[in-house]
PDB file of C-alpha atoms in Angstrom:
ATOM      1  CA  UNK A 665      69.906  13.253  42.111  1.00 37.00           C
ATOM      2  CA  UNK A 666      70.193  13.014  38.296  1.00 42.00           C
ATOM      3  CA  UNK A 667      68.134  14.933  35.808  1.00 41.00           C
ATOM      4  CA  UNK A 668      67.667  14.434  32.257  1.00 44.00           C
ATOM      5  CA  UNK A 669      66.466  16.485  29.811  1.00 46.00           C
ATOM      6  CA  UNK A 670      64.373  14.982  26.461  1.00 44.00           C
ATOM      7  CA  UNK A 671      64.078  17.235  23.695  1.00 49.00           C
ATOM      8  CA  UNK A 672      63.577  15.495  20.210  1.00 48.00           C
ATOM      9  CA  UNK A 673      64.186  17.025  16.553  1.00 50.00           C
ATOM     10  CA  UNK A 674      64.714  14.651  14.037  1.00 52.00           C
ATOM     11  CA  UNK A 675      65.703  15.430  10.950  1.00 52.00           C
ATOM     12  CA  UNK A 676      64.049  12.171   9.602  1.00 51.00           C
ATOM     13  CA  UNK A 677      65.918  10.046   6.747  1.00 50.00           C
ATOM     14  CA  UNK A 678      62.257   9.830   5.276  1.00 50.00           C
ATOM     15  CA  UNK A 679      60.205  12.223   3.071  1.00 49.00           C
ATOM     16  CA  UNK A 680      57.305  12.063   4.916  1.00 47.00           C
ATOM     17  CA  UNK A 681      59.299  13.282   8.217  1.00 48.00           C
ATOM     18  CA  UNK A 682      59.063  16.410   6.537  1.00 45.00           C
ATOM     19  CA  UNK A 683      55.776  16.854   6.367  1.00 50.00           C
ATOM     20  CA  UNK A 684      55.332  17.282   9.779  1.00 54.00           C
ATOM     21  CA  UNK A 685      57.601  20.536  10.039  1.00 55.00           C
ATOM     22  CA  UNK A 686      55.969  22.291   6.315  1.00 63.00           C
ATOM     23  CA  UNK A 687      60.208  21.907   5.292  1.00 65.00           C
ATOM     24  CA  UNK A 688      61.751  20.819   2.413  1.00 72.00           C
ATOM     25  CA  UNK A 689      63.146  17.317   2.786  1.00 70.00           C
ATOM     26  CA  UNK A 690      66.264  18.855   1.284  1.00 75.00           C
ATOM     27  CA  UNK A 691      66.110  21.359   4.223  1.00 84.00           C
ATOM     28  CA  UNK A 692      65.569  19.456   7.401  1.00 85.00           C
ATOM     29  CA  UNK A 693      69.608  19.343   7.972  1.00 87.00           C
ATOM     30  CA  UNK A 694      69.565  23.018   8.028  1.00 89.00           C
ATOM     31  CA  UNK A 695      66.690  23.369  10.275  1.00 91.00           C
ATOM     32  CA  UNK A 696      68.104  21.089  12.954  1.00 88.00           C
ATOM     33  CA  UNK A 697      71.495  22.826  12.646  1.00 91.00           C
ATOM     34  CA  UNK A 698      69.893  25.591  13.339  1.00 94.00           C
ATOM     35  CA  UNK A 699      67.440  24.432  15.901  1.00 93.00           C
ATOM     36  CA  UNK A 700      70.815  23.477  17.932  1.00 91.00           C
ATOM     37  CA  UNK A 701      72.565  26.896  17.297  1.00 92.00           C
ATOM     38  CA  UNK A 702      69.342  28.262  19.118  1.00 94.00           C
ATOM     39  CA  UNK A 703      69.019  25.916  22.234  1.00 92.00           C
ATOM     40  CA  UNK A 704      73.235  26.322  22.825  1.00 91.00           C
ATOM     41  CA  UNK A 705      73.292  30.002  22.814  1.00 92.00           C
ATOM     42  CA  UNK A 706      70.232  30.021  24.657  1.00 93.00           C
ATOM     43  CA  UNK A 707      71.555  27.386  27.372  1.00 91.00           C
ATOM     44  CA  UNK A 708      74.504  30.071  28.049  1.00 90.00           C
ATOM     45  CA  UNK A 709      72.507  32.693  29.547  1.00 89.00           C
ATOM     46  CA  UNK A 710      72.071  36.214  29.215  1.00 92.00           C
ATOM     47  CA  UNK A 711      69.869  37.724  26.925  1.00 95.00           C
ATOM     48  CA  UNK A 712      69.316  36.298  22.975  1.00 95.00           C
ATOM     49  CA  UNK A 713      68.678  37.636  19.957  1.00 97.00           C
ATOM     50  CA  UNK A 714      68.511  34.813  17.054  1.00 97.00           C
ATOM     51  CA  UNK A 715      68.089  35.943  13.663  1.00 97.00           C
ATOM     52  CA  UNK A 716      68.129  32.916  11.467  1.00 96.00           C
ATOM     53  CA  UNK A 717      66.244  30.916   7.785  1.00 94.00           C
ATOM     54  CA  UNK A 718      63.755  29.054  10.591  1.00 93.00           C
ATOM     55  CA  UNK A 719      64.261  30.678  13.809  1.00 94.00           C
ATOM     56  CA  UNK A 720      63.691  34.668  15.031  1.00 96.00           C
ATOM     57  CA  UNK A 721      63.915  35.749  17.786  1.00 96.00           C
ATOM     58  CA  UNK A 722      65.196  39.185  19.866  1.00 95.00           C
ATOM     59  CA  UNK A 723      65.737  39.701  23.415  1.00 95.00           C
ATOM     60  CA  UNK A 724      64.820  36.855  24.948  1.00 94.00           C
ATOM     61  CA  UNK A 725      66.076  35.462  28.423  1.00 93.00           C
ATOM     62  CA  UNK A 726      65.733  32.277  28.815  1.00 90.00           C
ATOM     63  CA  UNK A 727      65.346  30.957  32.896  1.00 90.00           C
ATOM     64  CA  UNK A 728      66.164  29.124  34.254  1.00 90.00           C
ATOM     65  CA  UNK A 729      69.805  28.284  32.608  1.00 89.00           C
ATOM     66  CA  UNK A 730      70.911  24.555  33.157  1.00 91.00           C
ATOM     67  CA  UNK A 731      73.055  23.786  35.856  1.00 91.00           C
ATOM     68  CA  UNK A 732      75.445  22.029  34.161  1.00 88.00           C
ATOM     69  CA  UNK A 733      77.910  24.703  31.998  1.00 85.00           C
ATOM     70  CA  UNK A 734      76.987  24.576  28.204  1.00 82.00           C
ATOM     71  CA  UNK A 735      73.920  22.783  28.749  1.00 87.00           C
ATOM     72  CA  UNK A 736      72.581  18.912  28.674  1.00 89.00           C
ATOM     73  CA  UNK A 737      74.399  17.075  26.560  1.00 86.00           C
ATOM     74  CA  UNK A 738      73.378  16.761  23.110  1.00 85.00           C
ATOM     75  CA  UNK A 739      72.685  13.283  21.736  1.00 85.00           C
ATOM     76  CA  UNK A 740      72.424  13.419  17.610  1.00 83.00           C
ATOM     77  CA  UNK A 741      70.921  10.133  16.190  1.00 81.00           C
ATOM     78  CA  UNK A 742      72.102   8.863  12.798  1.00 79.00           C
ATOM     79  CA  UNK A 743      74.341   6.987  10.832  1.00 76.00           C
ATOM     80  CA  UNK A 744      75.241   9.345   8.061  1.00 82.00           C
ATOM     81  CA  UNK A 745      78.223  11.697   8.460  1.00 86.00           C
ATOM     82  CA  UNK A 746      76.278  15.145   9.234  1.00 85.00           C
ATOM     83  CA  UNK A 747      74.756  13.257  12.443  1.00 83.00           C
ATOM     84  CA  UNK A 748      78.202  12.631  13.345  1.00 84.00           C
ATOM     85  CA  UNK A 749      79.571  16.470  12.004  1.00 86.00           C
ATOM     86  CA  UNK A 750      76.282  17.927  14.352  1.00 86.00           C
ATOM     87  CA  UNK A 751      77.470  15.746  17.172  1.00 84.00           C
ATOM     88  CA  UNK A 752      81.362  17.458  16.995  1.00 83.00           C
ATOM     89  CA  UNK A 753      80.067  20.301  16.770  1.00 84.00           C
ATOM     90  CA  UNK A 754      77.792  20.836  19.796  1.00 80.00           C
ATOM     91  CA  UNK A 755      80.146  18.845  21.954  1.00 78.00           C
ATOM     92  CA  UNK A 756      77.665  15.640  21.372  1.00 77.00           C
ATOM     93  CA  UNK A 757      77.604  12.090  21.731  1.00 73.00           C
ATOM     94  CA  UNK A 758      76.154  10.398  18.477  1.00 74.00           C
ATOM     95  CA  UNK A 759      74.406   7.311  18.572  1.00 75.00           C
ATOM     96  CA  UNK A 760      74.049   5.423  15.290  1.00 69.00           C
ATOM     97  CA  UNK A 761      70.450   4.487  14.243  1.00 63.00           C
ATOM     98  CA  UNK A 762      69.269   0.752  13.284  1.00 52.00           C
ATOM     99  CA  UNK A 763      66.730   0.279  10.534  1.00 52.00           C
ATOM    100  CA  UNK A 764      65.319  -2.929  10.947  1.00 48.00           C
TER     101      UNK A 764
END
């Protein structure tokens, strides 16, 4: 049997994305960098402490870890090159977005 995991940040190619997290737009690459440096390290187990410009956090386990070593994989949406740098980076699959 197959599980999937969906968890959605977008980082939103539109202002008003923005709005909806209180960031700058200018920021919202950061904060999804970020948000992925947090769900990796907390997919490997153990104990966490995250100390970060969005994100603090110290001590914390989080159970249970996925089955699969490293994690779900990551899909990163987008067709501009930090979706594709995000996706290399957390051993990703990117899938280009269509504006119609």
């Amino acid at each position: 049997m197959r599980s999937c995991a969906d968890c959605r940040r977008g980082s939103g190619s539109k202002r008003i994305s923005s709005c909806r997290t209180r960031t700058s737009h200018f920021r919202r690459g950061a904060m999804t960098d970020e948000y992925l440096r947090v769900i990796t390290r907390l997919w490997g187990g153990g104990n966490v402490s995250f100390a970060g410009e969005f994100v603090t956090f110290g001590d914390l386990l989080a159970t249970p870890t996925p089955s699969r070593p490293g994690g779900p994989p990551i899909w990163v949406g987008g067709s501009a090159k930090p979706a594709l740098r995000r996706a290399i980076a957390h051993r990703g699959t990117c899938s280009p977005s269509v504006t119609i």
